[in-house]
mmCIF file of C-alpha atoms in Angstrom:
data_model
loop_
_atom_site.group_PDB
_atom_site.id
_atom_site.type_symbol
_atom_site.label_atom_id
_atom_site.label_comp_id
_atom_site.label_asym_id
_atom_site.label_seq_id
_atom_site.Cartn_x
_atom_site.Cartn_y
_atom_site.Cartn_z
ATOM 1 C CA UNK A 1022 0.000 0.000 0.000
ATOM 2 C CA UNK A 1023 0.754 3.608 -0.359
ATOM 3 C CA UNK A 1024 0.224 6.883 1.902
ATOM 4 C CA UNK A 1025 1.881 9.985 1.347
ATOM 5 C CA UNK A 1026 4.065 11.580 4.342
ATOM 6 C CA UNK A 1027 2.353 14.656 5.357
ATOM 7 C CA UNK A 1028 2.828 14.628 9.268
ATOM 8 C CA UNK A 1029 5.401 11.993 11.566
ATOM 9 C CA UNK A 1030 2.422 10.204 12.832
ATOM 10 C CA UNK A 1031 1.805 8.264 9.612
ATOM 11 C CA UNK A 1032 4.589 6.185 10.214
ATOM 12 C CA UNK A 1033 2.951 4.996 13.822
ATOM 13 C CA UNK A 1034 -0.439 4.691 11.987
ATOM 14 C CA UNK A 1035 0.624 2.483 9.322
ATOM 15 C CA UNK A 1036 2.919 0.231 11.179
ATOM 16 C CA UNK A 1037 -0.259 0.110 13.559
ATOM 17 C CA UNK A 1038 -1.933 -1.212 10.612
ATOM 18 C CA UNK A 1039 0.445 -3.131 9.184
ATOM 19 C CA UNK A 1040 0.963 -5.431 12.264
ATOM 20 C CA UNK A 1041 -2.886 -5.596 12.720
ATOM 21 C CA UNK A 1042 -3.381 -7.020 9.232
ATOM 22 C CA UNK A 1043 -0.469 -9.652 9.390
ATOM 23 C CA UNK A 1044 -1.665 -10.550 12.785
ATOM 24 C CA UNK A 1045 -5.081 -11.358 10.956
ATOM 25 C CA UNK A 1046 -3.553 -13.395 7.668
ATOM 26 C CA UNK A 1047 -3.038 -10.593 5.639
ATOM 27 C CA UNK A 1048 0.546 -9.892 4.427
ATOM 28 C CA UNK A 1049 0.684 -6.441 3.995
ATOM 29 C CA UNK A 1050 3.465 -3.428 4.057
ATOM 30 C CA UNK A 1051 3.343 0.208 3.246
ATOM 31 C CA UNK A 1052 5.604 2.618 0.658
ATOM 32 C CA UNK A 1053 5.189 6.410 2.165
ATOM 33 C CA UNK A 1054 6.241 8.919 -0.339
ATOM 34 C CA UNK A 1055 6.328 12.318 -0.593
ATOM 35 C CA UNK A 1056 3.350 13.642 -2.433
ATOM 36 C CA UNK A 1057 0.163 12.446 -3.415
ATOM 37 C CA UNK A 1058 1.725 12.960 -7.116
ATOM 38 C CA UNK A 1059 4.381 10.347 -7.040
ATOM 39 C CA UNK A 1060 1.637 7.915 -5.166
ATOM 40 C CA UNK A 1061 -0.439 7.930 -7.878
ATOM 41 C CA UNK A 1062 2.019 7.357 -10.657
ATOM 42 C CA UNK A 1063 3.005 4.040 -8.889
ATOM 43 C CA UNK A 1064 -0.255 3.175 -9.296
ATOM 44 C CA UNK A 1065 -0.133 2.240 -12.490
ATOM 45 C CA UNK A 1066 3.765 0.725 -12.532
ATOM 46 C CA UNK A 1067 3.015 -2.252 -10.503
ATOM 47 C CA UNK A 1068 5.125 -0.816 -7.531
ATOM 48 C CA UNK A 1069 1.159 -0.659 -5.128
ATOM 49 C CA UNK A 1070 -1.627 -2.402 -5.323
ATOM 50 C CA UNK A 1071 -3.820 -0.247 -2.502
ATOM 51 C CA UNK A 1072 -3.130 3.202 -2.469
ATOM 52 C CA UNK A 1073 -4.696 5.832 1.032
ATOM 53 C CA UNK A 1074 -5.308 8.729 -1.710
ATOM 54 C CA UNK A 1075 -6.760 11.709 -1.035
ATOM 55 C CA UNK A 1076 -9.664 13.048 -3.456
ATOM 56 C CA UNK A 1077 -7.639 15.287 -5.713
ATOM 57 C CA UNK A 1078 -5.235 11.674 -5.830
ATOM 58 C CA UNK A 1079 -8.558 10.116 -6.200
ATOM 59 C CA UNK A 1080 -9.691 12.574 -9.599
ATOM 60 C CA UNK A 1081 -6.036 11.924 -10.774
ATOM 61 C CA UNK A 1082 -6.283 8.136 -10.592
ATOM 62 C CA UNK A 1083 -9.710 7.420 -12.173
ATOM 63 C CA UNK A 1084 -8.404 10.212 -15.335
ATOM 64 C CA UNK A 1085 -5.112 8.011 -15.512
ATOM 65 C CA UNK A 1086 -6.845 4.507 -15.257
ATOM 66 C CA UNK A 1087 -9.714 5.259 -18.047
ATOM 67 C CA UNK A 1088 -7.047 6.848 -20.182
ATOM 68 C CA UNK A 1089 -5.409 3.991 -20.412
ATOM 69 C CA UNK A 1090 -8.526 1.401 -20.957
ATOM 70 C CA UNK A 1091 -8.579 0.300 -17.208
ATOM 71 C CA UNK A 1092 -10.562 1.148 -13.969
ATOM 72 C CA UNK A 1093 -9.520 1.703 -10.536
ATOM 73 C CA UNK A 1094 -11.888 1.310 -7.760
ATOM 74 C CA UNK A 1095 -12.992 3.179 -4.582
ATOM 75 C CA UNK A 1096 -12.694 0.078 -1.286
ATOM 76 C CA UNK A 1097 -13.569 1.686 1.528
ATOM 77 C CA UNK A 1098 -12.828 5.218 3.119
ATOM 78 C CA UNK A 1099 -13.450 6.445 6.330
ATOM 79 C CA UNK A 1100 -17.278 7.901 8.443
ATOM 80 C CA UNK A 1101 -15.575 10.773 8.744
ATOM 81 C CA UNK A 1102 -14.798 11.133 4.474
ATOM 82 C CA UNK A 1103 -18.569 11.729 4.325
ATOM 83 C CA UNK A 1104 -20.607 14.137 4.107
ATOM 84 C CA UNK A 1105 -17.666 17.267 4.802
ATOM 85 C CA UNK A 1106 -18.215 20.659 4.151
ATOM 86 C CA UNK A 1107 -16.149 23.728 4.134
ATOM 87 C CA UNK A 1108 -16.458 27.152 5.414
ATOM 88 C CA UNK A 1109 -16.164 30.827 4.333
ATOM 89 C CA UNK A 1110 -15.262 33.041 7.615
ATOM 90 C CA UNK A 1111 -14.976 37.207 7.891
ATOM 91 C CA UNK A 1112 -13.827 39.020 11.133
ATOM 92 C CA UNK A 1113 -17.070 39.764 13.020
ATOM 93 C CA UNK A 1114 -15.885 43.501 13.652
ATOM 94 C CA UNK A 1115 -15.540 43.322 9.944
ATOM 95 C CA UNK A 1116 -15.669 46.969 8.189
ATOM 96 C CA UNK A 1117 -19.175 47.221 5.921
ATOM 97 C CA UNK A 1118 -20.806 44.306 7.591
ATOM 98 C CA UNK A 1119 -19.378 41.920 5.088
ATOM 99 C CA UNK A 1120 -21.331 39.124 6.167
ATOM 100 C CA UNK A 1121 -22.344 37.899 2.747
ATOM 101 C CA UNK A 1122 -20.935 36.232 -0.347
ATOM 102 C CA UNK A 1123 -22.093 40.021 -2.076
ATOM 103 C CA UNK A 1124 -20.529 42.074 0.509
ATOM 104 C CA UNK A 1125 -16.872 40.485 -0.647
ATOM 105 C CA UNK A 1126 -16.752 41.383 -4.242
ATOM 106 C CA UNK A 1127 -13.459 43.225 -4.517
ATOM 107 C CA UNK A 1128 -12.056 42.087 -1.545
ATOM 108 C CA UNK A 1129 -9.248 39.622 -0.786
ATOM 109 C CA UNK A 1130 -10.410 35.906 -0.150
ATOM 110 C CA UNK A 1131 -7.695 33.593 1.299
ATOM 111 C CA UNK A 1132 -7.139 29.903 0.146
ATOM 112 C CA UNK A 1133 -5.339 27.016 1.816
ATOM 113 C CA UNK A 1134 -2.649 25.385 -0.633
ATOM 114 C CA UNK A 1135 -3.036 25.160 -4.793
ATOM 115 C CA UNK A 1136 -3.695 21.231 -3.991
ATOM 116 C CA UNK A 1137 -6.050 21.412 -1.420
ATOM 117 C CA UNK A 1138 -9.709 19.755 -2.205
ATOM 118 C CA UNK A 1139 -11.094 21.698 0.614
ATOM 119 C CA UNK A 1140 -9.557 24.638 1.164
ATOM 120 C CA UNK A 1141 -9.033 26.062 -2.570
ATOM 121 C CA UNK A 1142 -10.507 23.913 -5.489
ATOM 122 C CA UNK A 1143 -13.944 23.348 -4.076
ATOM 123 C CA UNK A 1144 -14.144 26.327 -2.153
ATOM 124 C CA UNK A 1145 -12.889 28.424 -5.977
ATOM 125 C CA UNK A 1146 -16.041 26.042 -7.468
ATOM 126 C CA UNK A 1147 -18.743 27.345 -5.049
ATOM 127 C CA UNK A 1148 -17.948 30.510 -5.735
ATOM 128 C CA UNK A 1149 -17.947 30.382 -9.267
ATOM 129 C CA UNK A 1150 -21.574 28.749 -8.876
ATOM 130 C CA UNK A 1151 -22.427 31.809 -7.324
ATOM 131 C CA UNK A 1152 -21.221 33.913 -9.920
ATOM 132 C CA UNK A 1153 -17.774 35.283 -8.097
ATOM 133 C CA UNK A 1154 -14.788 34.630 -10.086
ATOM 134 C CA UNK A 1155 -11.433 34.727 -8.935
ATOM 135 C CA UNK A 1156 -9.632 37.908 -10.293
ATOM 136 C CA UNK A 1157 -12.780 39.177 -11.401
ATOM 137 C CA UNK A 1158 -15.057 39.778 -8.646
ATOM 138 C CA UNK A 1159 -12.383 39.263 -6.007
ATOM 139 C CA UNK A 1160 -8.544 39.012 -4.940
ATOM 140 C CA UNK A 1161 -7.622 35.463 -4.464
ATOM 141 C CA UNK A 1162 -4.598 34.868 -2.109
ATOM 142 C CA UNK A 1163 -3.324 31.645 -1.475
ATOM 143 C CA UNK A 1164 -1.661 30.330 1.241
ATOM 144 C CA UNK A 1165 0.789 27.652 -0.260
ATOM 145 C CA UNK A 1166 2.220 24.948 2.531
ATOM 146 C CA UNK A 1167 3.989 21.608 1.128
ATOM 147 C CA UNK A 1168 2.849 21.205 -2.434
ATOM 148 C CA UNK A 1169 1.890 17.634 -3.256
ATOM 149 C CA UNK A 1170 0.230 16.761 -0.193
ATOM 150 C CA UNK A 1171 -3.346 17.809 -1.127
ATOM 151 C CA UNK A 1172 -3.880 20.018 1.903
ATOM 152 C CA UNK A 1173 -3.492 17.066 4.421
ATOM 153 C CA UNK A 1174 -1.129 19.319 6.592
ATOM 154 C CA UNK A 1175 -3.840 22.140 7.582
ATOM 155 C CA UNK A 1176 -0.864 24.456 7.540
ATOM 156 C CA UNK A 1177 -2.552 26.766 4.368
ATOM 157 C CA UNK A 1178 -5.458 26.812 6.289
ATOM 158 C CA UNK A 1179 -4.033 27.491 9.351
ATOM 159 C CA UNK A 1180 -1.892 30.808 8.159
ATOM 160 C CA UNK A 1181 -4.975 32.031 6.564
ATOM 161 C CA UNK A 1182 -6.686 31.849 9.588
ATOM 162 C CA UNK A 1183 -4.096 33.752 11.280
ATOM 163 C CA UNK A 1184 -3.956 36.508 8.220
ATOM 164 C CA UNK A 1185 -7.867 36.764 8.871
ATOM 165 C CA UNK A 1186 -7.092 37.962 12.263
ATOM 166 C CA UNK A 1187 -4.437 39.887 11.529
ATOM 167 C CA UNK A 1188 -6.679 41.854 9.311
ATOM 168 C CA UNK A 1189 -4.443 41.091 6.064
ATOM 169 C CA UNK A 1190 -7.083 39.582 4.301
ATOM 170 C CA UNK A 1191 -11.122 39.790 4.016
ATOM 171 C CA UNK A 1192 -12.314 35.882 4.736
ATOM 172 C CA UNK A 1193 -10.369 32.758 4.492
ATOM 173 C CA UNK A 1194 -12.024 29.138 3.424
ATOM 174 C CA UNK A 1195 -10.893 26.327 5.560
ATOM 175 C CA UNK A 1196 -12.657 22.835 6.060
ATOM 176 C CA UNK A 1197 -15.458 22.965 8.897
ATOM 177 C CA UNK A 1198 -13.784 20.827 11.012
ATOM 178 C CA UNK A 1199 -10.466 22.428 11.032
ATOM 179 C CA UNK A 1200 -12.537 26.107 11.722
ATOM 180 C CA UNK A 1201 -13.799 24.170 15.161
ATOM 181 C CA UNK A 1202 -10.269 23.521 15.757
ATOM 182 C CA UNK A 1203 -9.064 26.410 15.355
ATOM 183 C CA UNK A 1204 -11.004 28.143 17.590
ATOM 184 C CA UNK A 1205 -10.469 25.376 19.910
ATOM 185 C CA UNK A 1206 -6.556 26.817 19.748
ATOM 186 C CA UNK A 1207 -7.563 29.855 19.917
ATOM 187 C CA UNK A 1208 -6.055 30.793 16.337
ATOM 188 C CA UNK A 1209 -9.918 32.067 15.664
ATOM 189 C CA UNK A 1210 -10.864 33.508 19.144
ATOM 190 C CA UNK A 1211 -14.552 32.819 20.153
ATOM 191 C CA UNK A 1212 -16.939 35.141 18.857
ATOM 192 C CA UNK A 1213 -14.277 37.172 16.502
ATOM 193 C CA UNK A 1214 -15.382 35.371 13.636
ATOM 194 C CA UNK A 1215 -18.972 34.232 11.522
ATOM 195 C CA UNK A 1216 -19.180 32.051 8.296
ATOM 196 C CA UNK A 1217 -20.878 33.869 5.184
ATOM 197 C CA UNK A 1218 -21.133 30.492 3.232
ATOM 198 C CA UNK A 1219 -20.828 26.717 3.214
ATOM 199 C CA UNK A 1220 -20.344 24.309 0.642
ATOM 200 C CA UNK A 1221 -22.149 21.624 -0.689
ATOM 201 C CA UNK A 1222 -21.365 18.513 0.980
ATOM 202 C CA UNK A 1223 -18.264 16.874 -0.329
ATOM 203 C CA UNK A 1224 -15.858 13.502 0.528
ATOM 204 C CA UNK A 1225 -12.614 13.037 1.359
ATOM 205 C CA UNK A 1226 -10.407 10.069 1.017
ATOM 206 C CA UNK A 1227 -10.584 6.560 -0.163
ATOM 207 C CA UNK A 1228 -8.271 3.419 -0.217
ATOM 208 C CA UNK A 1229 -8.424 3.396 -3.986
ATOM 209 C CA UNK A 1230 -7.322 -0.202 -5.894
ATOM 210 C CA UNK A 1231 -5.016 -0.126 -8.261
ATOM 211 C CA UNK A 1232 -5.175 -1.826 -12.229
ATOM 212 C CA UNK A 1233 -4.186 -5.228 -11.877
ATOM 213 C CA UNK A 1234 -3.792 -5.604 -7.692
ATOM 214 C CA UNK A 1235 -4.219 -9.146 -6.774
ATOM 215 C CA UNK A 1236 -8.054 -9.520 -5.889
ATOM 216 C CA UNK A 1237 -7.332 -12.565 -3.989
ATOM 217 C CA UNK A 1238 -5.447 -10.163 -1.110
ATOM 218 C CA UNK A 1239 -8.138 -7.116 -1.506
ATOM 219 C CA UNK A 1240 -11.116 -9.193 -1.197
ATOM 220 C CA UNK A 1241 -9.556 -10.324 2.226
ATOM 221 C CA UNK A 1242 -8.810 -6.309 3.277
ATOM 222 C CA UNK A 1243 -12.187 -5.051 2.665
ATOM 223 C CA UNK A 1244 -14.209 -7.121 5.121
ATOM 224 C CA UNK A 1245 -11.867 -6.667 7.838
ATOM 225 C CA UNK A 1246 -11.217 -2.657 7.506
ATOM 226 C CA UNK A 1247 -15.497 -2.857 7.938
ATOM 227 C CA UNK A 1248 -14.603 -5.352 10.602
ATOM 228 C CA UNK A 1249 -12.670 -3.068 12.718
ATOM 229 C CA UNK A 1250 -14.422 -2.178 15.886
ATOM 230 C CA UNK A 1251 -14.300 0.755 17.903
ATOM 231 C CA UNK A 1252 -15.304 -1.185 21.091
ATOM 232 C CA UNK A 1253 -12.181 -3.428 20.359
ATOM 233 C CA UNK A 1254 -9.434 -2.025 22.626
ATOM 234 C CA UNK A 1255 -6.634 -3.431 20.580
ATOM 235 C CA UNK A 1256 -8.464 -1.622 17.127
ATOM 236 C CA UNK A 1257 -9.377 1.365 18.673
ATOM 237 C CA UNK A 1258 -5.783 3.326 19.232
ATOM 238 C CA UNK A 1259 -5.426 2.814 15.442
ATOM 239 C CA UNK A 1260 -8.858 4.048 14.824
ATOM 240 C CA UNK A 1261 -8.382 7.374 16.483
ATOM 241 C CA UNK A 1262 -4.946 8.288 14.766
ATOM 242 C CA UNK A 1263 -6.623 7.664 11.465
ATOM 243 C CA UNK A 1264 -9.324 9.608 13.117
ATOM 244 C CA UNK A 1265 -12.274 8.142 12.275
ATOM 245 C CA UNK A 1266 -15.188 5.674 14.162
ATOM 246 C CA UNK A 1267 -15.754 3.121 11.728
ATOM 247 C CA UNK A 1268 -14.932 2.134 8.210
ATOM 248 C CA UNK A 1269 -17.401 2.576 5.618
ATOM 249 C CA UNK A 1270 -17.344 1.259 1.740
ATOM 250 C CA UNK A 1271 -15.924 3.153 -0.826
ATOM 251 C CA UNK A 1272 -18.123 5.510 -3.147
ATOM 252 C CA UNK A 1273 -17.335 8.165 -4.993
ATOM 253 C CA UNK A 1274 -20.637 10.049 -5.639
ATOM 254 C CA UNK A 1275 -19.288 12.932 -3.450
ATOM 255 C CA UNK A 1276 -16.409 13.914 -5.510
ATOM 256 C CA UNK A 1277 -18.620 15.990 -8.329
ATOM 257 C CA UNK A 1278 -17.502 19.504 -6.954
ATOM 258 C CA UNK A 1279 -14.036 18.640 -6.972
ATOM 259 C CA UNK A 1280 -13.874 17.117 -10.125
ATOM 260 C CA UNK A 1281 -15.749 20.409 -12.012
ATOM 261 C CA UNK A 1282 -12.992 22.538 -10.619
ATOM 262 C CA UNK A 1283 -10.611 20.162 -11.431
ATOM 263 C CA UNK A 1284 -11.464 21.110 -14.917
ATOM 264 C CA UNK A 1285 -12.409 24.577 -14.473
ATOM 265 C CA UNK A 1286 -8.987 25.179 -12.743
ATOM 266 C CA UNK A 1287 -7.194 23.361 -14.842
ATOM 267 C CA UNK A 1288 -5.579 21.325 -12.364
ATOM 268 C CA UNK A 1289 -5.380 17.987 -14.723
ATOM 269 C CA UNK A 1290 -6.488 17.134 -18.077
ATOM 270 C CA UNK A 1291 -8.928 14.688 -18.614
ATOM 271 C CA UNK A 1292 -5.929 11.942 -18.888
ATOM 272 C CA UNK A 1293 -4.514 13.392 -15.510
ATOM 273 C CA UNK A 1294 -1.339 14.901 -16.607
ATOM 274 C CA UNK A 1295 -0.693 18.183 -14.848
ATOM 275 C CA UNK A 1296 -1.635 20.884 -16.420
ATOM 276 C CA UNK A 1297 -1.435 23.523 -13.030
ATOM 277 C CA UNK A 1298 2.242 25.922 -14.122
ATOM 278 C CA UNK A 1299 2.820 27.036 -10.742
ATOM 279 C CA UNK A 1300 1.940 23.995 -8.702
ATOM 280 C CA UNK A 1301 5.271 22.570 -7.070
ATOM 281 C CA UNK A 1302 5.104 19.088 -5.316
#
């Protein structure tokens, strides 16, 4: 299997994993690289046969495998990959009351990293739906942190946050969950902030299969990843790194957003080559 790097603790949450499968018949191991990028591309050389890909890796994957006359497959993902949204926040003492998607035109909107599915592509693609376009009825300024890992790192998010507050910038988009956080750190202080809009519900990441893995092996991992308990006290520590309750199968229905402003961004082409000029990984 695959993962991609982005913080230390994936090396204690795969090794978790790794000895849980073996100890349940499975031989498995893990290749971490650097960026979601690579990951992908070994897809499709025989180097992994189960890849933990994030949805842009996701978008990237499926445009690679039906370019080339084959299919790769969504297994399971985490409960909390479901149903995600993402938030638009302004300073509550902001100037002009701007506490609506209309009160922003011509001001400066901050993004998390080029990569990131929830703080920047789908967050560019609901606005754009509601007629705002980037350069056009606003300033766009992104906050770029490690390129390549698909905004797993929360650091873009994080230092837009903080340029909210610091009054350099008008609203910043971040991911629902990691606007709770933040005011949990205090990085948003209670009450100094209000969200003018929400996206549409969206999903997050998916062990995706790749062309020719050995169905034998991933007809075995399924059923126990759905297996895992959150009762079982030898499960659950591995459950909460990955931070979720309970695995859940694979779809892909809530990926439509992200793949429209794959396109409309010009992120990949349809065959998943990289098309994006200034995105370093």
């Amino acid at each position: 299997m695959g993962a991609v790097a982005y913080a230390p603790k994936v090396v204690t949450i795969w090794e978790g994993f790794k000895a849980w499968f073996r100890d349940n018949g499975v031989e498995f191991d893990f290749i971490l690289y650097s960026n979601y990028e690579r990951q992908v591309e070994a897809q499709f050389d025989g180097t992994i046969a189960l890849a933990w890909n994030s949805p842009l890796a996701w978008v990237r994957a499926d445009r690679m495998a039906r370019a080339r006359g084959q299919q790769v497959r969504a297994l399971a993902m985490r409960d909390s990959d479901c149903d995600l949204t993402s938030v638009l926040v302004t300073r509550a003492d902001a100037a002009g009351g701007a506490g609506s998607l209309a009160a922003l035109a011509g001001k400066v909107i901050g993004f998390g990293a080029i990569d990131s599915p929830q703080a920047n592509l789908i967050p560019l693609d609901h606005l754009r739906q509601n007629g705002m376009l980037a350069w056009t009825n606003f300033e766009a300024r992104r906050f770029d942190v490690l390129g390549g890992k698909h905004g797993d790192h929360i650091g873009g998010e994080r230092d837009a946050a903080l340029a909210l507050m610091a009054g350099e910038i008008d609203a910043a988009w971040m991911i629902d969950s990691n606007h709770m956080a933040f005011s949990r750190e205090g990085v948003l202080p209670a009450g100094a902030t209000r969200i003018v809009a929400r996206t549409a519900p969206f999903d997050h990441c998916n062990f995706t299969v790749s062309p020719g893995a050995p169905e034998e092996q991933i007809a075995r991992i399924g059923p126990l990843l759905m297996a895992m308990s959150w009762d079982d006290p030898e499960v659950r520590p591995l459950l909460e790194l990955e931070g979720l309750r309970a695995w859940v199968p694979g779809r892909t229905s809530g990926y439509d957003a992200l793949v429209r402003a794959t396109d409309d961004e010009r992120f990949y082409t349809r065959e998943g080559a990289i098309l994006a000029n200034d995105y370093r990984y």
